[in-house]
Coordinates of C-alpha atoms in Angstrom, one line a residue:
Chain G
X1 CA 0.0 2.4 -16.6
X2 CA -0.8 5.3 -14.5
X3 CA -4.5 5.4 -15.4
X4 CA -4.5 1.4 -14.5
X5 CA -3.4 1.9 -11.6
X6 CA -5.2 5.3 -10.6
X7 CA -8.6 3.1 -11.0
X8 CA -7.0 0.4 -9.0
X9 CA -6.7 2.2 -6.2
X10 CA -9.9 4.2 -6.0
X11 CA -12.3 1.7 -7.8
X12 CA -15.1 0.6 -5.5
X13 CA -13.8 -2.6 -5.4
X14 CA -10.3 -1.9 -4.1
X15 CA -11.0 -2.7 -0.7
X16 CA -12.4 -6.0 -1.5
X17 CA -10.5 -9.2 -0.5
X18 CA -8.0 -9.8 -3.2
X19 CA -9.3 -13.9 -2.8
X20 CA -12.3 -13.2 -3.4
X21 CA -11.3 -10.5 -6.6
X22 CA -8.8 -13.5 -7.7
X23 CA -10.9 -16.3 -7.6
X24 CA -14.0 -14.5 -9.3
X25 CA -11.8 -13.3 -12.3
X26 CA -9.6 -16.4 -12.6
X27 CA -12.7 -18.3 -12.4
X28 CA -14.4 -16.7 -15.4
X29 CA -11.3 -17.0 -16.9
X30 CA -10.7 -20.5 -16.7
X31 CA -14.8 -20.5 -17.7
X32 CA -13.7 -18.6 -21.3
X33 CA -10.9 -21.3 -21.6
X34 CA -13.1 -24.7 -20.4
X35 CA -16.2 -23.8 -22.1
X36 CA -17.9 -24.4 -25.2
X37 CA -16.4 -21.7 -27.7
X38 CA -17.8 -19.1 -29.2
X39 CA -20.4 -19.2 -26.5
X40 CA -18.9 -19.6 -23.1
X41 CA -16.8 -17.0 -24.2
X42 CA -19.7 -14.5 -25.2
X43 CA -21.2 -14.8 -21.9
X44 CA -18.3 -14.4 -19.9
X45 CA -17.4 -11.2 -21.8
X46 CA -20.9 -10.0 -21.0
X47 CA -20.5 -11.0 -17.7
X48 CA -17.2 -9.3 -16.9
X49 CA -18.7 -6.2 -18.7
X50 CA -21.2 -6.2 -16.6
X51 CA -20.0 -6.4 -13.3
X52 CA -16.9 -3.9 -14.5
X53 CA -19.7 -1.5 -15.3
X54 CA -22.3 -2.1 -13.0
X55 CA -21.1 -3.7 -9.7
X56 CA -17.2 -2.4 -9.4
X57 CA -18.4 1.0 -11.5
X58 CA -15.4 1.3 -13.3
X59 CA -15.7 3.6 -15.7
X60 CA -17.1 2.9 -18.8
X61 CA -14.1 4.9 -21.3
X62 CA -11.3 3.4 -19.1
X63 CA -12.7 -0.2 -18.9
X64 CA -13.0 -0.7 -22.7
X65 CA -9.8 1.3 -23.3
X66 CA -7.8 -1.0 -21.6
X67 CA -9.6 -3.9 -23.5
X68 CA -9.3 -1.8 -26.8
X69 CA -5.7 -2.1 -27.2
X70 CA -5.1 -6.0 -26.9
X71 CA -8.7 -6.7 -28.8
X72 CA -7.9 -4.1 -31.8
X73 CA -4.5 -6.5 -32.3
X74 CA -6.2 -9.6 -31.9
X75 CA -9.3 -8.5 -34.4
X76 CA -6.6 -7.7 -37.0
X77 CA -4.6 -11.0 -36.7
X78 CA -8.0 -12.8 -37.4
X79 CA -8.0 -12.4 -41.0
X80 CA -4.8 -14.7 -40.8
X81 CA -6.4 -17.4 -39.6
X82 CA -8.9 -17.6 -42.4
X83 CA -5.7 -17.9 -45.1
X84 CA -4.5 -21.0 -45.7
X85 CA -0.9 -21.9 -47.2
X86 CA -0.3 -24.9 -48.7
X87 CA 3.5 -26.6 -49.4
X88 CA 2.7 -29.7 -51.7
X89 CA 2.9 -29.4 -54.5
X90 CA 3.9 -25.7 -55.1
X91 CA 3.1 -23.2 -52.4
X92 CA -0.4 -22.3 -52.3
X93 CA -2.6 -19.7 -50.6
X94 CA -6.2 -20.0 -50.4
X95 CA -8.7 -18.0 -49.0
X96 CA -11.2 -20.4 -46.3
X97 CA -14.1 -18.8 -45.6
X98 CA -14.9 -22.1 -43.7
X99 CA -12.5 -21.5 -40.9
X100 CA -14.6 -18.1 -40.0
X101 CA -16.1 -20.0 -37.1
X102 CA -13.1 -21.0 -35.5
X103 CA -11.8 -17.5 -36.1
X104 CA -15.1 -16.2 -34.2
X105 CA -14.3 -18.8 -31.6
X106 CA -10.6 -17.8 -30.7
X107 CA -11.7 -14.3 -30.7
X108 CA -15.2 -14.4 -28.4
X109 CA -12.8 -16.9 -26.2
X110 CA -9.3 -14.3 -26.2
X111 CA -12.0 -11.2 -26.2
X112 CA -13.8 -13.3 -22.5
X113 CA -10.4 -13.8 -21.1
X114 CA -8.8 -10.2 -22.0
X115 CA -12.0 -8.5 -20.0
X116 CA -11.8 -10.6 -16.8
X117 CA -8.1 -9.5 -16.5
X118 CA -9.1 -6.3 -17.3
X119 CA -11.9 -6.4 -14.6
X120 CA -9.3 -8.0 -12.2
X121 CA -6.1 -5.3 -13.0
X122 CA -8.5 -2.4 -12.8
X123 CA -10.1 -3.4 -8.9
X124 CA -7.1 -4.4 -7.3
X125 CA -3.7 -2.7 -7.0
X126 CA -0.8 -4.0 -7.9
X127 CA 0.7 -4.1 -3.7
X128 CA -1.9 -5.7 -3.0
X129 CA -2.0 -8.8 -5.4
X130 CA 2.0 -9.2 -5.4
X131 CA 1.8 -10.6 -1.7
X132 CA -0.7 -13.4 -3.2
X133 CA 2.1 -14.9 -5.2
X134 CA 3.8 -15.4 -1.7
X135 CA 1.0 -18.0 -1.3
X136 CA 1.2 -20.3 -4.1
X137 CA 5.2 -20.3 -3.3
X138 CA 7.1 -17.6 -5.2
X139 CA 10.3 -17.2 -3.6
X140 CA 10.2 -14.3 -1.3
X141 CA 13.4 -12.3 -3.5
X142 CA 10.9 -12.3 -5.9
X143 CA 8.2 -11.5 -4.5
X144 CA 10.2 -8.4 -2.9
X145 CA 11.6 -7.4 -6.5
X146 CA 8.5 -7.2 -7.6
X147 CA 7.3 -4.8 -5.1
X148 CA 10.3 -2.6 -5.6
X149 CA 9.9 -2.4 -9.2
X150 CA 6.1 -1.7 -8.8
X151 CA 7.4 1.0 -7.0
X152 CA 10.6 2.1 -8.8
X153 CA 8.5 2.6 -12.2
X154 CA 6.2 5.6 -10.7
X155 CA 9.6 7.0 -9.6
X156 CA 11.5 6.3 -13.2
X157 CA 8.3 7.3 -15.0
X158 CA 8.5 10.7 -13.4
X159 CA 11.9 11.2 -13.7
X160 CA 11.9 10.4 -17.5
X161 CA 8.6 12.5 -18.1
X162 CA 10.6 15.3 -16.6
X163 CA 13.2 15.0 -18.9
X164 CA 11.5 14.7 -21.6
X165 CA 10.1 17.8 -20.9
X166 CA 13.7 19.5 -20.2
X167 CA 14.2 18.5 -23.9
X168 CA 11.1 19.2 -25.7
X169 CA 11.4 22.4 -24.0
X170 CA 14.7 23.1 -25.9
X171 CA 13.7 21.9 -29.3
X172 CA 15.1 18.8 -28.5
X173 CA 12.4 16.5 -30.0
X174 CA 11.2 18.9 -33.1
X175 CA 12.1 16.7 -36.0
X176 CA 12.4 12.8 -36.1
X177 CA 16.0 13.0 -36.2
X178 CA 16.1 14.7 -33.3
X179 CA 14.1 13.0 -31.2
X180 CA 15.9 9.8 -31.7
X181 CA 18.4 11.4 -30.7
X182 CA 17.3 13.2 -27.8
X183 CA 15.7 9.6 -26.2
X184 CA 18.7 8.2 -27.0
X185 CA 20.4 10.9 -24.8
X186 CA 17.6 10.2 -22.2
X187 CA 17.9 6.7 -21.7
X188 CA 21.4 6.8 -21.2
X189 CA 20.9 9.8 -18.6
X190 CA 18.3 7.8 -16.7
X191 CA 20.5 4.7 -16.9
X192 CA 23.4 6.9 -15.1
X193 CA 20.5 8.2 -12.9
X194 CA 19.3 4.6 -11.8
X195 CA 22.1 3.9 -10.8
X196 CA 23.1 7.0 -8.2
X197 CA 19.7 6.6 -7.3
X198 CA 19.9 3.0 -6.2
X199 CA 22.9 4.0 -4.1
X200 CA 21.3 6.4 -2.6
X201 CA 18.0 4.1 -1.7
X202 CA 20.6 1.5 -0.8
X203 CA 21.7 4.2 2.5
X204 CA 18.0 5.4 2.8
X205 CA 16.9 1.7 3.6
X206 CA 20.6 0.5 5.6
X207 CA 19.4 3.4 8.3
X208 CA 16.6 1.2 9.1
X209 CA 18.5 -2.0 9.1
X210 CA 18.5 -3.4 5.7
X211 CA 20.8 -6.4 5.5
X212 CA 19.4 -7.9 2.2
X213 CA 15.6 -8.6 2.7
X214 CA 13.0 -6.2 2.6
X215 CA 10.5 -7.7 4.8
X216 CA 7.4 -5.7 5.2
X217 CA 3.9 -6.5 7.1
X218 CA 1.4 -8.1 4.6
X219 CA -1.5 -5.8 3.3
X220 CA -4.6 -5.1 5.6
X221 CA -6.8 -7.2 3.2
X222 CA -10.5 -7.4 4.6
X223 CA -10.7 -11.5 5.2
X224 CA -12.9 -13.5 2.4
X225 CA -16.2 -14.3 3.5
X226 CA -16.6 -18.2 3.5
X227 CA -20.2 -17.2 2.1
X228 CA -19.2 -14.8 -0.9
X229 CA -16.4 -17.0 -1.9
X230 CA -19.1 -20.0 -2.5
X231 CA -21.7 -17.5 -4.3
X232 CA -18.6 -16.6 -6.6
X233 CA -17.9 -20.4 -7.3
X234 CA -22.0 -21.2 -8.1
X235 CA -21.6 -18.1 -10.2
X236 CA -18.9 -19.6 -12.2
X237 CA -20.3 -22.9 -12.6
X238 CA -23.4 -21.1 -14.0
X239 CA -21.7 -19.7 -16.5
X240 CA -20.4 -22.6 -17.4
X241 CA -23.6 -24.6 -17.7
X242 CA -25.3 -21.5 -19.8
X243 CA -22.3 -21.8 -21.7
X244 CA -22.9 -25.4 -22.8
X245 CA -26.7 -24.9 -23.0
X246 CA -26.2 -21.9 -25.8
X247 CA -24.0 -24.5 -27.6
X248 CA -27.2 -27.2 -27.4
X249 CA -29.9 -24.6 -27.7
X250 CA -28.3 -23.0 -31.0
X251 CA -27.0 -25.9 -32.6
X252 CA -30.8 -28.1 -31.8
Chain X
X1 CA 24.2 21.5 28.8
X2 CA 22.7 18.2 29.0
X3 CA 24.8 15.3 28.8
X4 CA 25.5 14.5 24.9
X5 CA 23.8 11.5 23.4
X6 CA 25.9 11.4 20.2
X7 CA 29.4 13.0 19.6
X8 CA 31.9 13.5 16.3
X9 CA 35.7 13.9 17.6
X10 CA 38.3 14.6 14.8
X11 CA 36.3 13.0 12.2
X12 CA 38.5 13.4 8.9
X13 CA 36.9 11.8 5.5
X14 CA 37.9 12.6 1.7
X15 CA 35.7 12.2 -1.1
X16 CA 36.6 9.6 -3.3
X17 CA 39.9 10.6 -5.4
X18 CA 41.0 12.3 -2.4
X19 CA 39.2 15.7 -1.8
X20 CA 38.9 16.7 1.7
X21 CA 35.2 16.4 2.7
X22 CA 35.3 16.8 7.0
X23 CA 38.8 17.7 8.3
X24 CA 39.0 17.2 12.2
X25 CA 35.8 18.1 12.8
X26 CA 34.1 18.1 16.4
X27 CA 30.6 18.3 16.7
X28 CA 28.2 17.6 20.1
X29 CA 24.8 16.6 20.5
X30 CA 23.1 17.0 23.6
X31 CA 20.5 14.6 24.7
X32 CA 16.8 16.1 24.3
X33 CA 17.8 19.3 22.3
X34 CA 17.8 20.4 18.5
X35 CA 21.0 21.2 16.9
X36 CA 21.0 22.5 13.8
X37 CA 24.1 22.6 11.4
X38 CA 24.1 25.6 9.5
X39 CA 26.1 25.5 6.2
X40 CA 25.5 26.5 2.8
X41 CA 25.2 24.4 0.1
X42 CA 27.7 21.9 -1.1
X43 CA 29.8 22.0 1.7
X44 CA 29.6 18.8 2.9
X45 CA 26.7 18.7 5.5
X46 CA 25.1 15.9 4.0
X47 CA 28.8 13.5 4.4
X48 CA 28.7 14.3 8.3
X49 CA 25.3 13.7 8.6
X50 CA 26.0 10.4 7.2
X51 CA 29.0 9.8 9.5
X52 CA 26.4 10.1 12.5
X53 CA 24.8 6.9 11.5
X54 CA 27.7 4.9 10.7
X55 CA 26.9 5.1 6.8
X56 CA 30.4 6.3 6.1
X57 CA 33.5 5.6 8.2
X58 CA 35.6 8.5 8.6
X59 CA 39.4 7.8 7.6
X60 CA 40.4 9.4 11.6
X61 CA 38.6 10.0 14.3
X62 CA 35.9 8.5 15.8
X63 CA 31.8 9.2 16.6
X64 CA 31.0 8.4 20.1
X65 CA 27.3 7.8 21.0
X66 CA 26.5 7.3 24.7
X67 CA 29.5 8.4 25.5
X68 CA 31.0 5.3 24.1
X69 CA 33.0 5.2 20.8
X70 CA 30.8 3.4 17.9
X71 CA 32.3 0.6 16.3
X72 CA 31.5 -0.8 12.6
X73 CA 30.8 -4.4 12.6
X74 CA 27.7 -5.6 11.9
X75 CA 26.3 -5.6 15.1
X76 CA 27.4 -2.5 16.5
X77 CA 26.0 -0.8 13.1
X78 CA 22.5 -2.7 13.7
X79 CA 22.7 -1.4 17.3
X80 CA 23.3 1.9 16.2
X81 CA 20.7 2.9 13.4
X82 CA 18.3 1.5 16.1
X83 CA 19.9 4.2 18.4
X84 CA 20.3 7.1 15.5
X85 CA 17.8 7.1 13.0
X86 CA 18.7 9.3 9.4
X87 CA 16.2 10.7 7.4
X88 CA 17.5 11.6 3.9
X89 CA 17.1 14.7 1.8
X90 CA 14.6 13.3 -1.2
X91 CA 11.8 11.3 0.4
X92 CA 12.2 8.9 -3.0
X93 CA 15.6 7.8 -2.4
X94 CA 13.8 6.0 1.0
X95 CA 10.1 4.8 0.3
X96 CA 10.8 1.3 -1.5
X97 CA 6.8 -0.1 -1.1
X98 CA 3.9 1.4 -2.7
X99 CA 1.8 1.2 0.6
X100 CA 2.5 3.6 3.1
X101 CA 1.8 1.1 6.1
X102 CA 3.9 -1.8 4.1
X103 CA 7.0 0.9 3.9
X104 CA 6.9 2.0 7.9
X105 CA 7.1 -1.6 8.8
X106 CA 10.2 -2.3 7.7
X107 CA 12.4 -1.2 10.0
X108 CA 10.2 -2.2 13.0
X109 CA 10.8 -5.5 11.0
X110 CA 14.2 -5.1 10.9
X111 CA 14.2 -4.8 14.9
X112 CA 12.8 -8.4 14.9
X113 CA 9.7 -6.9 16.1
X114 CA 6.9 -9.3 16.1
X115 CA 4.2 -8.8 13.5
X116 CA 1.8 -7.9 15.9
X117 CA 4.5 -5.3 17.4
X118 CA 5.4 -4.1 14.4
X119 CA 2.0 -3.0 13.7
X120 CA 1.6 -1.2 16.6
X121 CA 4.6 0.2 15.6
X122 CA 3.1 1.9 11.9
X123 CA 0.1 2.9 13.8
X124 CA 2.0 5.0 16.3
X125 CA 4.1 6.6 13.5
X126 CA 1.2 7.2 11.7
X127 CA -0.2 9.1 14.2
X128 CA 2.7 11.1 15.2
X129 CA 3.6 12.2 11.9
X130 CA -0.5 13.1 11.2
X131 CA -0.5 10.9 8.2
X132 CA -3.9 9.1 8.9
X133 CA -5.6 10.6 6.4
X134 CA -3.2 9.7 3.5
X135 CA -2.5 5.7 4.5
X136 CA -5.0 4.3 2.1
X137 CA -3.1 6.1 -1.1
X138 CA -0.2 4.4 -2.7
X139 CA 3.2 6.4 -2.0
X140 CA 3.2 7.6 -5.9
X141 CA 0.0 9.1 -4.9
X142 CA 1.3 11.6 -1.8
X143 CA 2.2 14.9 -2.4
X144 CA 5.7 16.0 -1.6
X145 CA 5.3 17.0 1.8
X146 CA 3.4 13.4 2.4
X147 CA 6.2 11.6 1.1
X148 CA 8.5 13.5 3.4
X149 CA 6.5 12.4 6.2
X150 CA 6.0 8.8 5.4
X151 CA 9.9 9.1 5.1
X152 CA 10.2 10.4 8.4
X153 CA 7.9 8.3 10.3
X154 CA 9.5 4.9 8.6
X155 CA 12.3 5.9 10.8
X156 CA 9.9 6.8 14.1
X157 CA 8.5 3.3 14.4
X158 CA 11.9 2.3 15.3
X159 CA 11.9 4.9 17.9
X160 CA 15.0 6.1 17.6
X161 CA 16.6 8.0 20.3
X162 CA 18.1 10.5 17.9
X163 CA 16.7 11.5 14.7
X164 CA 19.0 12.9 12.0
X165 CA 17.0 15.0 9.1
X166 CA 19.0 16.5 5.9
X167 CA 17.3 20.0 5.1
X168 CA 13.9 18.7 6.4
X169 CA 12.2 21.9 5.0
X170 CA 13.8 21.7 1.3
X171 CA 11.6 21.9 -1.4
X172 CA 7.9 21.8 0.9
X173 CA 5.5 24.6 0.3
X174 CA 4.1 26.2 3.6
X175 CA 1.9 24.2 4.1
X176 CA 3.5 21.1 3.8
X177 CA 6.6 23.0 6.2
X178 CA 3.8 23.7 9.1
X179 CA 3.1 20.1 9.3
X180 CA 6.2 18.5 9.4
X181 CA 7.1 21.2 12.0
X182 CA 4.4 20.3 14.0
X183 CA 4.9 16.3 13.8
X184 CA 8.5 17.2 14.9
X185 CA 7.6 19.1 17.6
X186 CA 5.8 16.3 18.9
X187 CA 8.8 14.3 18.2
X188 CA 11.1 16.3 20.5
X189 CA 8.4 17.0 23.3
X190 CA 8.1 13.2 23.5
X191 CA 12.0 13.3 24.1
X192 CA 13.4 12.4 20.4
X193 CA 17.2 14.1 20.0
X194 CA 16.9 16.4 16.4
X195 CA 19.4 17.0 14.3
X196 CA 19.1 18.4 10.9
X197 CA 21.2 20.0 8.2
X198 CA 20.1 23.1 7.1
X199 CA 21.5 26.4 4.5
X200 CA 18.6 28.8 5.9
X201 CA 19.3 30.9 8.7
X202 CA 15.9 31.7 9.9
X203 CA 14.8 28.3 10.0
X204 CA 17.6 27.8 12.1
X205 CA 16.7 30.6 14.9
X206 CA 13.0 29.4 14.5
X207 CA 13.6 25.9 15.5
X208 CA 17.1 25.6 16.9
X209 CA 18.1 25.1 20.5
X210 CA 22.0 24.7 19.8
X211 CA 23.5 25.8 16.4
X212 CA 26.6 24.3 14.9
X213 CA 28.2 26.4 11.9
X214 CA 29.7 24.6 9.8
X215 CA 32.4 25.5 6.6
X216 CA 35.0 23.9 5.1
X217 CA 34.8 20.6 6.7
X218 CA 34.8 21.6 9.9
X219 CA 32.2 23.1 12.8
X220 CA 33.6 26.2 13.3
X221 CA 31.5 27.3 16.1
X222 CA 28.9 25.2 18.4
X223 CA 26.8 27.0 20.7
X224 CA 23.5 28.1 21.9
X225 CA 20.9 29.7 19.0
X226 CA 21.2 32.7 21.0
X227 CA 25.5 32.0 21.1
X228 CA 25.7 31.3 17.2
X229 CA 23.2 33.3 15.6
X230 CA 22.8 37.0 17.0
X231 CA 26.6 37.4 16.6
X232 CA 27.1 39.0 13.1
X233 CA 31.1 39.2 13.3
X234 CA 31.0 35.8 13.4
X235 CA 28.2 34.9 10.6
X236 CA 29.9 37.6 8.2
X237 CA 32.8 35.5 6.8
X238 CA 30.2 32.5 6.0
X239 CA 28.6 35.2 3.8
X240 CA 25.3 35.4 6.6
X241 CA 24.2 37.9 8.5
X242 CA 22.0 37.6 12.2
X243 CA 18.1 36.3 11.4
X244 CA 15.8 39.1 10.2
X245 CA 13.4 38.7 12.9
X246 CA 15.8 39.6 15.4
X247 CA 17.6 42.2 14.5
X248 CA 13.6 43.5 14.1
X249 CA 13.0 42.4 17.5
X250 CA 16.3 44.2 18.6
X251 CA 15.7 47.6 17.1
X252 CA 12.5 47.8 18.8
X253 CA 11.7 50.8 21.2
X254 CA 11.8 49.4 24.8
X255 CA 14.0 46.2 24.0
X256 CA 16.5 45.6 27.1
X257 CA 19.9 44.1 25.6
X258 CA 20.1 40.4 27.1
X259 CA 16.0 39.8 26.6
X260 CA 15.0 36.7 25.1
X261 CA 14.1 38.2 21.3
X262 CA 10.7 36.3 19.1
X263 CA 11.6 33.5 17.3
X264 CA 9.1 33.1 14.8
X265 CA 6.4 35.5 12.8
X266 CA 4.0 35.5 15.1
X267 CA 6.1 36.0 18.4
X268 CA 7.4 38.9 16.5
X269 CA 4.1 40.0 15.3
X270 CA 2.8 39.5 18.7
X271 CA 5.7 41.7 20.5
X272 CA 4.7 44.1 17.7
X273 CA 0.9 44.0 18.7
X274 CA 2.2 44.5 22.6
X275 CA 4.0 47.7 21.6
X276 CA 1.5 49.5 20.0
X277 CA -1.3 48.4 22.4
X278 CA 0.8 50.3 25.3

């Protein structure tokens, strides 16, 4: 979370218009869902890696860490999908080695779509894409909850790692048994702690006339160029096509 | 002394389950100066200060501001946080937005300040808290001392005519001190009333104009710095005794009883530097 965030906000993309950063990463998105699998979804993983790597410069360890996690679960749930179980008559399991291409499919099409998120999370920060949802009509409460938890976690987080450390330094997590124990003891400390501290925020923001909204001024984004947003769109639809031409070149 | 801008006259409040928290206490704040209320820890400081905004209402008495006595319906209470602004202890417990510029707008917002005001608004706050440097980060990203400031000038873009600070200088390091005592100097050389809570007696002669001492629930004394703070029978019962640098000052060879003494290190130093040179 911290580390996502950290590159978010100091990832050479960061100042880019959030349209622009939406529509290209939603875009090849929608390109690993539309097109041809296994090979729409190839590209588009190549294509996100690439501009993650080479155009943004995110670096390399953090980029494929945050794909590592979701990939590593989806890579072992694969060999699932090549068992099949049978009801009639008698239960049956059987072991398909014919389904291995759609396995391969779901995976290069899950694996295109995790790294475009991952390209989008990592290049824009989390204030400044929250105000977008305003946009497509998300109720402003929303909308200002959202921000306030965005907020309220890096505060929490801190709190709790402090703790945490308060215990360990007393022996308080040597042993499983202890530990449980010891979060236990935390989380219902930070509860109690949430809760003065809401009060507290509650007076902080009535001195500057807080009656129920929180409304604030909308981000300084840099306004999308008509231009870029229209090289972003060909871009997609390239992809696309090379996605369906693979599919006809490799199965000519 | 200037007309006051902001008074407290027999404010009495108890704690819920009935501990006494102010009892009758009176307390004056003159336009343009800084008071400081001196108290040590605990005692209560932090439930006045939060009577001078209307955040608690005290069970007698009554705060007066412009002379007037403040009321507590919704209106009144809008009309006077624009008037008195409060800047709390822990700079958390106020920053609510990620983004620096998102969090000063709100209370311009709140005014019903145009957009395009309001902007003009975080920019001039920005500015006079010397925070320009730090407005790209996120909040979670600002030191301490940063924080503090984005805290404080949240409650500049109103432009407030008083400001209210509980113990301003807890917790920064030196560093982090010098600026926000220079951003508030600015504050008060524009004309901004200060008033802040404080347990530490040298801070107090270093930045006070008027000095109110406070114990028990009440101000016991209100005065000038000089009034409150070089007279050591009255300091000795709170457990304090007159500010180190001057009773230095006022052991000095060639100090005149009734000359204004340093107020700071390098006053001080400088009065030091003077003696030797002659």
């Amino acid at each position: 979370m911290h580390l996502i965030d950290r590159i978010a906000h100091t990832s050479r993309w960061s100042r880019r218009p959030t349209t622009e950063k939406l529509l290209l990463c939603l875009g090849g998105l929608a390109v690993c869902l539309a097109g041809p699998a296994p090979f729409s979804g190839v590209l588009a993983f190549a294509a996100a890696c690439a501009l993650a790597l080479a155009a943004a410069r995110l670096p390399a360890r953090a980029f494929f860490g945050v794909l590592a996690l979701p990939l590593g679960f989806l890579a072992a749930s694969l060999p699932m999908l090549m068992i099949s179980v049978g009801f009639a008559p008698g239960v049956t399991v059987s072991w398909r080695p014919d389904q291995a291409p759609v396995a391969a499919a779901l995976f290069a099409r899950a694996a295109g779509a995790t790294a475009w998120l991952a390209l989008l999370i990592l290049t824009t920060p989390a204030h400044a894409m929250i105000p977008q949802l305003r946009r497509i009509g998300v109720p402003a409460f929303l909308v200002e909850i959202m921000l306030l938890t965005y907020r309220l976690i890096f505060v929490f987080a801190e709190t709790a790692a402090a703790g945490y450390h308060a215990q360990a330094a007393r022996l308080g997590h040597a042993g499983w048994r202890r530990a449980v124990h010891s979060l236990g003891e935390l989380a219902a400390a930070l509860f109690a702690r949430a809760m003065t501290r809401a009060r507290r925020m509650e007076t902080g923001l009535a001195a500057r006339g807080f009656e129920g909204d929180l409304p604030v001024l909308p981000e300084d984004d840099a306004p999308a160029a008509a231009a870029r947003l229209a090289l972003i769109a060909a871009g997609l639809l390239l992809l696309l096509a090379c996605g369906f031409a693979a599919e006809r070149l490799i199965h000519v | 002394m200037s007309e006051p801008i902001l008074e407290a006259r027999g404010l009495s409040y108890d704690y819920p389950g009935g501990i006494a928290a102010l009892s009758g206490l009176d307390l004056t704040v003159a336009r343009g100066r800084r008071l400081a209320i001196l108290g040590p820890n605990g005692a209560g400081k932090t439930t006045l200060l939060l009577h001078l905004n209307g955040t608690l209402r005290p069970k007698a008495g009554e705060v007066r501001l412009d002379g007037a006595a403040a009321g507590y319906t919704r209106a009144a209470l809008r009309a006077w946080r624009a008037a008195v602004g409060l800047v709390l202890q822990e700079a958390d417990d106020q920053l609510f937005s990620a983004s620096v510029r998102q969090d000063i707008s709100f209370g311009p917002l709140n005014l019903g300040l145009s957009e395009e005001e309001a902007r003009a608004r975080v920019s001039e706050a920005i500015a006079a808290m010397r925070l320009s440097h730090v407005v790209e980060r996120p909040t979670h990203m600002l030191s301490f001392g940063q924080k503090k400031r984005v805290a404080i000038a949240g409650i500049v873009a109103m432009r407030p005519s008083v400001i209210v600070l509980d113990e301003p200088t807890a917790g920064l390091d030196p560093s982090g001190e010098r600026h926000l005592l220079y951003a508030l100097a600015d504050l008060h050389a524009a004309g901004t009333t200060l008033v802040f809570s404080t347990h530490d007696i040298d801070f107090a002669w270093a930045w006070a104009d008027d000095v109110a001492l406070f114990q028990e629930g009440k101000v016991v004394r209100q005065g000038t710095a000089e009034e409150i703070l070089l007279d050591a029978a009255l300091l000795k019962p709170l457990g304090l005794a007159p500010p180190l640098i001057a009773e230095v000052a006022r052991r000095l060879p060639g100090y005149a009883p009734g000359a204004p003494l340093p107020r700071d290190r390098a006053a001080l130093l400088a009065r030091l530097n003077g003696e030797e040179a002659r």
